[in-house]
Coordinates of C-alpha atoms in Angstrom, one line a residue:
X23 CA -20.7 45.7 6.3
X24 CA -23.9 43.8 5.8
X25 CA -24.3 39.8 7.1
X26 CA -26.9 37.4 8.9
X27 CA -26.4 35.2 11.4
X28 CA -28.7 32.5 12.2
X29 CA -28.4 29.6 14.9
X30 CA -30.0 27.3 17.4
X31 CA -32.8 29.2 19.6
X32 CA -30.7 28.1 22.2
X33 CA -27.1 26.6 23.2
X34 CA -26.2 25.1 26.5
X35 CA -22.8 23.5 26.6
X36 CA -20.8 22.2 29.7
X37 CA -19.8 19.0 30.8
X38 CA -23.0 16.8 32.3
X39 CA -25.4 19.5 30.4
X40 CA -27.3 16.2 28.9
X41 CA -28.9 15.5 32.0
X42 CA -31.4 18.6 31.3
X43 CA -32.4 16.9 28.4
X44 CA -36.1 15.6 30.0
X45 CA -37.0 18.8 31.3
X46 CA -36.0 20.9 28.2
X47 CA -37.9 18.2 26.1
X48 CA -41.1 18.5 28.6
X49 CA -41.1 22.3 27.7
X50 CA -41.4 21.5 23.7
X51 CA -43.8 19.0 23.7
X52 CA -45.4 15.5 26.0
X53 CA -43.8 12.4 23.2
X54 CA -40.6 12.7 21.4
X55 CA -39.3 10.6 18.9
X56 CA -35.5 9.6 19.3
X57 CA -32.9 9.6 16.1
X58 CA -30.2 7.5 17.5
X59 CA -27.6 5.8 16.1
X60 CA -27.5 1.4 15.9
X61 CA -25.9 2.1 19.5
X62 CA -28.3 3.0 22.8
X63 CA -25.1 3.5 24.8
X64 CA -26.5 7.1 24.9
X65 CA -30.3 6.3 24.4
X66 CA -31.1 4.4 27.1
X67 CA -29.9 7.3 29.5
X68 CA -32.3 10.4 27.5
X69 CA -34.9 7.8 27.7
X70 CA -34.8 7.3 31.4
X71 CA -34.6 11.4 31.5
X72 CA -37.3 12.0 29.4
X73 CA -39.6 9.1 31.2
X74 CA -39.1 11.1 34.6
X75 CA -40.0 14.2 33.1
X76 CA -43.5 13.2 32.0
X77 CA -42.2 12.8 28.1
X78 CA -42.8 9.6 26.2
X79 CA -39.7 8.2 24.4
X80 CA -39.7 6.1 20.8
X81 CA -36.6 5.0 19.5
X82 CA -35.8 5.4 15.3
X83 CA -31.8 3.9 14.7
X84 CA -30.3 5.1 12.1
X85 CA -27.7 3.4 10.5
X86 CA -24.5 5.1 9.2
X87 CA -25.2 8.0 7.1
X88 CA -29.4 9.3 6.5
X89 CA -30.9 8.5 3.2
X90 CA -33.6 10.0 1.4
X91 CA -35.7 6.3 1.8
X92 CA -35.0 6.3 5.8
X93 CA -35.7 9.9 6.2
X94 CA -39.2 9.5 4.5
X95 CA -39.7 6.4 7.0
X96 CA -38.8 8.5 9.8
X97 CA -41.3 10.9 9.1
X98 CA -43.7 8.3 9.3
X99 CA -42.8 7.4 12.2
X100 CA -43.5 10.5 14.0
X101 CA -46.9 10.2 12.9
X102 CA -46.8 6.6 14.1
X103 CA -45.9 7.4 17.4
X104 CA -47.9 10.7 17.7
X105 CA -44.5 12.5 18.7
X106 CA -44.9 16.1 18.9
X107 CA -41.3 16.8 19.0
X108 CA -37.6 14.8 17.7
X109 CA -34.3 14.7 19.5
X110 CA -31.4 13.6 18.1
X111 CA -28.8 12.2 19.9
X112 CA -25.6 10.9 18.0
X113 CA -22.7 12.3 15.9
X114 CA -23.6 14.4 12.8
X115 CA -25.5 12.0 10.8
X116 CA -27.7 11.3 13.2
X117 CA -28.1 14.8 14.1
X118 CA -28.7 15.5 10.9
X119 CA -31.2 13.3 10.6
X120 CA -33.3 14.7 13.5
X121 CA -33.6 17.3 11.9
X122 CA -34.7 16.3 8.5
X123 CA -37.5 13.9 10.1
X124 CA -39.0 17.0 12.2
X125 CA -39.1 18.8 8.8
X126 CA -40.3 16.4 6.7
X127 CA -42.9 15.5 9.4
X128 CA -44.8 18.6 9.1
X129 CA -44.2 18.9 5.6
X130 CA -45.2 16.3 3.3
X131 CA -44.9 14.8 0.3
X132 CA -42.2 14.1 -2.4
X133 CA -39.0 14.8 -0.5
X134 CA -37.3 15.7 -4.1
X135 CA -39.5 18.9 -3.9
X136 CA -37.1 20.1 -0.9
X137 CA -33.6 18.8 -2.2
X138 CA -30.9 20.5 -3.0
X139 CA -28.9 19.5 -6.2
X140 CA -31.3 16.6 -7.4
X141 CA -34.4 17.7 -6.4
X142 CA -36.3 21.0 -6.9
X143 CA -35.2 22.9 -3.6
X144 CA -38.5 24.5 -2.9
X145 CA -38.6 25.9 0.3
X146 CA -40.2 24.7 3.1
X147 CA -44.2 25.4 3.8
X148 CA -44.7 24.5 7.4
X149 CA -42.8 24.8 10.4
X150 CA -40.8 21.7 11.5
X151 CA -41.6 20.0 15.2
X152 CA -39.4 21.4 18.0
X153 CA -36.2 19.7 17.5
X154 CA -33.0 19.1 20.2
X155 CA -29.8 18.2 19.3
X156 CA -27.6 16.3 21.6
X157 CA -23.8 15.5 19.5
X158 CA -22.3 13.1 20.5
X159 CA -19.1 13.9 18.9
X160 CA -17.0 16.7 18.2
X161 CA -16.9 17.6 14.2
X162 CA -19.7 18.7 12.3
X163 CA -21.0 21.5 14.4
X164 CA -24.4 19.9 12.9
X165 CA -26.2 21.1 16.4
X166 CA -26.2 24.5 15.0
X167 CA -26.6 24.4 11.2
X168 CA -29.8 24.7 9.0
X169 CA -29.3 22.1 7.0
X170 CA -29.4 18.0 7.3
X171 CA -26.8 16.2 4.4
X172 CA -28.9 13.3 3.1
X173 CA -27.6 10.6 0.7
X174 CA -29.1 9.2 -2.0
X175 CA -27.9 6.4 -3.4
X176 CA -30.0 6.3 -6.4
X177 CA -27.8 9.2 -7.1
X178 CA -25.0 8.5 -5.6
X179 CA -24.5 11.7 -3.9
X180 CA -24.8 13.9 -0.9
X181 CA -27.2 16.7 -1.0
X182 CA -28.7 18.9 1.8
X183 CA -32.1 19.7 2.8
X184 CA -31.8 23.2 3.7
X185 CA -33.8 25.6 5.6
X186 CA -33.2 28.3 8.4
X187 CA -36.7 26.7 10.0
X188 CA -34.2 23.4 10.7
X189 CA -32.4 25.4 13.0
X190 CA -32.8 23.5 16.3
X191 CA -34.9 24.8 19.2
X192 CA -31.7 23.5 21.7
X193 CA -28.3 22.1 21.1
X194 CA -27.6 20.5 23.8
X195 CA -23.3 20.3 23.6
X196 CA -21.6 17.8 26.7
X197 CA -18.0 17.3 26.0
X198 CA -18.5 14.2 28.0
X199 CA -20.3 12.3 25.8
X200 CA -17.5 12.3 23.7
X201 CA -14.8 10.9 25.7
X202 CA -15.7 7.5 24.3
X203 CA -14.8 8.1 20.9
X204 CA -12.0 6.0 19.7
X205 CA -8.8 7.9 18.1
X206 CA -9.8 7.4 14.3
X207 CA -13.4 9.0 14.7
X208 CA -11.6 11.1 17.3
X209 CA -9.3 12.4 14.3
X210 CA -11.7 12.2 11.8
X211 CA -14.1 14.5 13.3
X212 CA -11.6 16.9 14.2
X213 CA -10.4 17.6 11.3
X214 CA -14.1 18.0 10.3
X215 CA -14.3 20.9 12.8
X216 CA -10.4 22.2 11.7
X217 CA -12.1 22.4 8.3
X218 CA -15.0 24.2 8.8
X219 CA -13.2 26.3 11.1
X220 CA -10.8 27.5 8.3
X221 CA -13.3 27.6 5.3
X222 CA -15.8 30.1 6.2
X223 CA -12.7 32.4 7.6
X224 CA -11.2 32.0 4.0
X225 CA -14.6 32.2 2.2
X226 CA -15.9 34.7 -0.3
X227 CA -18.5 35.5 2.8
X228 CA -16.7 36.0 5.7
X229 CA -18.2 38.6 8.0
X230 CA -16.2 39.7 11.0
X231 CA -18.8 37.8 13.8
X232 CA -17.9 34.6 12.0
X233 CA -14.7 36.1 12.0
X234 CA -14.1 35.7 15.9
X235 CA -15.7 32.7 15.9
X236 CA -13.4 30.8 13.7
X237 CA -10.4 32.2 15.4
X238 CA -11.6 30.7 18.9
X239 CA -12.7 27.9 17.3
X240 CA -8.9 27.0 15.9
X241 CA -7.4 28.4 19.3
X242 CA -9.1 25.1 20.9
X243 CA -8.6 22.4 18.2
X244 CA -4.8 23.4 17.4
X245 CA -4.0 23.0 21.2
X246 CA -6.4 19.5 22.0
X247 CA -6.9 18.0 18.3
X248 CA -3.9 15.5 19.1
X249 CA -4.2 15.3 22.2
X250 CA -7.9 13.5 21.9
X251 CA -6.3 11.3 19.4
X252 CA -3.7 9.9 21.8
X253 CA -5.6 10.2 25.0
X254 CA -9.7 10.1 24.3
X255 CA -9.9 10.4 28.5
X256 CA -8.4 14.1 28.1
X257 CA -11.5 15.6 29.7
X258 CA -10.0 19.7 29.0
X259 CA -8.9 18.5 25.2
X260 CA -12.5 16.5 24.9
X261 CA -14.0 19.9 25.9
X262 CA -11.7 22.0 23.9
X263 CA -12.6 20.0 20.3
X264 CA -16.5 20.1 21.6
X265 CA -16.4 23.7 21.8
X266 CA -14.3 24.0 18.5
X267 CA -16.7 22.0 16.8
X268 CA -19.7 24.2 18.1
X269 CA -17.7 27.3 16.3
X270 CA -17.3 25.1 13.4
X271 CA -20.8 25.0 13.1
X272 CA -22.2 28.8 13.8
X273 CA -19.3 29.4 11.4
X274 CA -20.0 27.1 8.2
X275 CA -24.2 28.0 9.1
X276 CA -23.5 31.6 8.3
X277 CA -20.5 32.2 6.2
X278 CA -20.5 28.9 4.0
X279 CA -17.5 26.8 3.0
X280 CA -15.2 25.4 0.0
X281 CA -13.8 23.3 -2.1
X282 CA -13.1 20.5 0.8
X283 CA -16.9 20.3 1.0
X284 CA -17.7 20.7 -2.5
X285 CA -15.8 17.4 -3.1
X286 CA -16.8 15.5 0.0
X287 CA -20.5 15.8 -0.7
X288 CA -20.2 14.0 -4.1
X289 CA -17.3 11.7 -3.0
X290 CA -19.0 10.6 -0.2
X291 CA -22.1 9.7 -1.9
X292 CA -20.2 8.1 -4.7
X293 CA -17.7 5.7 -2.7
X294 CA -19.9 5.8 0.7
X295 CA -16.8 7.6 2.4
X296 CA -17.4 9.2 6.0
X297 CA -17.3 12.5 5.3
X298 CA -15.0 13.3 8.3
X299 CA -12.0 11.6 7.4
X300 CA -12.9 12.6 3.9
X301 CA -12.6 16.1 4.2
X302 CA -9.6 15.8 7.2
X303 CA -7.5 14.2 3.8
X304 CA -8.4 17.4 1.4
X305 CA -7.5 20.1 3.5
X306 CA -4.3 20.8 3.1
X307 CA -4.4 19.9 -0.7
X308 CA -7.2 22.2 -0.9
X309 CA -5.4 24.7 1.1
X310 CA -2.4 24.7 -0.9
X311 CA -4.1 24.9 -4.3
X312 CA -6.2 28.2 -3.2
X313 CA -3.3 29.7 -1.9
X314 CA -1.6 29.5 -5.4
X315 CA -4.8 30.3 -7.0
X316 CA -5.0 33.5 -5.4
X317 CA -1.0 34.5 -5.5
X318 CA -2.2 33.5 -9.7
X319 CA -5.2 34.9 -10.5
X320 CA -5.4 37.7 -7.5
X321 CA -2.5 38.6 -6.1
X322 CA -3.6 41.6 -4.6
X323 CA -6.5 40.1 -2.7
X324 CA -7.1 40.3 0.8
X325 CA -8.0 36.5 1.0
X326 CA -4.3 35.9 1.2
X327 CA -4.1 37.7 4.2
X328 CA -6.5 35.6 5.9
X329 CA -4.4 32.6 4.9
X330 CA -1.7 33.8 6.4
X331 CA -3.4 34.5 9.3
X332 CA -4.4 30.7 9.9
X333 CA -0.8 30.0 9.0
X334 CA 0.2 32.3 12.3
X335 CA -2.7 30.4 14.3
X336 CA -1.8 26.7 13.0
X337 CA 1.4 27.0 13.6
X338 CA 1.8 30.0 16.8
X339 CA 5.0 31.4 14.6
X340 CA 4.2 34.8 13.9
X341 CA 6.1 35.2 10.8
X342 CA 4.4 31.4 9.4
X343 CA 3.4 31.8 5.5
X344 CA 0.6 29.6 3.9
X345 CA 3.5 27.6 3.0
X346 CA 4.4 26.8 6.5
X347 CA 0.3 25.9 7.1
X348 CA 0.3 23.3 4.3
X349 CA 3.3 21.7 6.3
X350 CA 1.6 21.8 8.9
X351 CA -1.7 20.6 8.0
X352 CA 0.3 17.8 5.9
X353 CA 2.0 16.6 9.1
X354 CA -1.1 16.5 11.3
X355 CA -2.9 14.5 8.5
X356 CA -0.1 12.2 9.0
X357 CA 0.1 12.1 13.1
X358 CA -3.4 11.2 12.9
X359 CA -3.0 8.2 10.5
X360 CA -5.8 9.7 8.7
X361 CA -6.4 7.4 5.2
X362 CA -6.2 8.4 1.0
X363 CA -9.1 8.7 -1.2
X364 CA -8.1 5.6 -2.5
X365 CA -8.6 3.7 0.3
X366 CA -12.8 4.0 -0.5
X367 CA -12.0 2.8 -4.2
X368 CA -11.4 6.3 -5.5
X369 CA -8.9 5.6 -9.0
X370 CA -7.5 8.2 -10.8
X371 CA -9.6 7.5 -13.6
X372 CA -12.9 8.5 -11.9
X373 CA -11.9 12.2 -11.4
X374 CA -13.4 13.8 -14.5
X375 CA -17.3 12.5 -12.7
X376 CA -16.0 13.6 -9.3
X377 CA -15.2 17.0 -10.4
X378 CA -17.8 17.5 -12.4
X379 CA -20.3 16.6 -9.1
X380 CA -17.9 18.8 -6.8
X381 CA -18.6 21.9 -8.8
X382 CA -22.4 21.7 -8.7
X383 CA -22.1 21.2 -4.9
X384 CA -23.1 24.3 -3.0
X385 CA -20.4 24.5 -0.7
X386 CA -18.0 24.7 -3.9
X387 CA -19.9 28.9 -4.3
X388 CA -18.3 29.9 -0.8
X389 CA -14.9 28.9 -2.0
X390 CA -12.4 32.0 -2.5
X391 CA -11.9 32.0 -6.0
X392 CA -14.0 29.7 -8.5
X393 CA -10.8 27.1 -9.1
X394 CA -9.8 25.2 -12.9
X395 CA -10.7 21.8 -13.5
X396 CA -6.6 21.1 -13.4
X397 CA -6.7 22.4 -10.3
X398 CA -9.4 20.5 -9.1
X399 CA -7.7 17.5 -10.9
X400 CA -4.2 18.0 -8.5
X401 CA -6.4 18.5 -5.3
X402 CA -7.5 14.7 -5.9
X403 CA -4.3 13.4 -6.7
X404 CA -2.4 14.6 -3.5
X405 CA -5.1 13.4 -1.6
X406 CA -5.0 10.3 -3.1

């Protein structure tokens, strides 16, 4: 038994926990620049904490999904403003893009040196500014990962800057900034977190910490996932998917992924897809194709076991089969009205370039078993 795990220096999660953000900012640094969203429904509020804690507050919207172009621009604008730290408050994206512009700010240059996939992926030289991460939604665990997703639509792909230095100082996790989120984002991003729940627990680097994690994790979101789609003002189910999403992070940061993420990266940067409802429409294709891979290729391998554990926790029967999960996972898909790849102008005709971009994606080397191009080929056209 050998395995790391890496995560924020610190996680504080409970409901109103966003109110310490002024005095936890005032111990990192004296100005901070703010990644938000085009929204300052959650801005205004840090700013007024931050002001009364002695720390100055400038503003950089981001809007929809970080680029490469935008992230270089917001590293320019921590010089601007002299900040000394970054928060970023907002769903994944935004997160992400916190912590990209705290890296980026300290270490300068062509951004290409540091990407993943198109770039050169050098490491990082210098340490990034203190970074805080406040989500405001409950799906890509990003508060705790080491790595910001970045389009580039040169490109047209996703791609991660990576780096166990990104890992924020805080994470700052309250369920109650969540309650606004309307059902689709609601479903979207919880299907996010029910994906990167089950991936690392299925992945070729599973470790029995990430282990528990993931099983907690998919305690919560199988009890509250459509609960927050029907009622958003479910303040338990609000916590329960914040929480989940929390283990959906520490689990994806130290145990990787799969094949959901190996073709959400490229397809999101391809059709400009949110990456939520993208991978909540692969996972049971995905799920169902590994299965069979497995009961194929390895039939005596103890990754089926696994899947039939998520099969008992999915569906609380204890005698459930990855059959029965598929079902299962099909039918919440369906409850949660999430939409097809062809709904982002995905035709059946561009699969050969999506799977050829899904199998360079890192996520795709976590995955339990390398899969066939057919395979790859089906997994698009059920979720299409």
């Amino acid at each position: 038994m050998a395995f790391e795990f890496a995560t924020a220096q610190r996680i504080i999660f409970g409901d109103g926990v966003a109110e310490q953000a002024g005095a936890l900012a005032a111990a990192l640094g004296r100005s901070a620049l703010v990644v938000t969203g085009t929204s300052r429904r959650h801005a205004d509020p840090l700013l007024a904490s931050l002001a009364a804690a002695g720390v100055a507050g400038a503003l950089f919207p981001v809007g929809g999904e970080p680029d490469v172009a935008t992230m270089a621009a917001g590293a320019a604008a921590v010089r601007d403003s002299q900040a000394d730290l970054v928060i970023g408050i907002g769903g994944g994206s935004v997160v992400d893009a916190g912590k990209a512009i705290a890296a980026l700010a300290t270490n300068q240059g062509d951004i290409y040196d540091y990407l993943e996939v198109i770039g050169r992926a050098q490491p990082l030289v210098e340490t990034p500014l203190p970074f805080i991460a406040i989500p405001t939604t409950a799906g890509t665990g990003s508060e705790v990962t080491r790595n910001a997703v970045l389009a580039s639509p040169e490109h047209r792909v996703k791609v991660s800057l990576r780096s166990a230095a990104m890992l924020p100082r805080v994470a700052l996790v309250d369920p109650v900034l969540t309650h606004s989120l309307p059902p689709a984002q609601s479903a979207a991003s919880g299907l996010d977190a029910l994906t990167q729940l089950i991936e690392p627990f299925v992945s070729s680097r599973s470790n029995p910490l990430v282990d528990a994690i993931c099983k907690e994790g998919i305690r919560h979101a199988v009890r509250s996932l459509r609960r927050v789609y029907t009622d958003g003002s479910d303040a338990e189910a609000r916590r329960d998917m914040a929480f989940a999403s929390l283990c959906s992070g520490l689990a994806l940061a130290n145990a990787g992924l799969g094949a959901v993420h190996g073709f959400a990266g490229p397809f999101g940067g391809a059709y400009g897809a949110p990456h939520g409802a993208v991978c909540a429409v692969l996972l049971a294709p995905v799920f169902a194709a590994n299965v069979r891979a497995l009961e194929t290729r390895a039939p005596g391998s103890p990754l089926l076991d696994r899947f039939r554990e998520v099969a008992v926790m999915l569906t609380g029967r204890a005698g459930a089969t990855p059959d029965d999960a598929v079902v299962w996972l099909q039918a919440l898909t369906r409850d949660l009205a999430i939409p097809p790849l062809s709904t982002y102008g995905y035709r059946t005709a561009d699969a050969a370039g999506v799977v050829k971009a899904a199998r360079s994606a890192s996520s795709m080397k976590a995955n339990p078993l390398p899969l066939t191009d057919e395979e790859l080929y089906a997994i698009l056209t059920a979720a299409s």
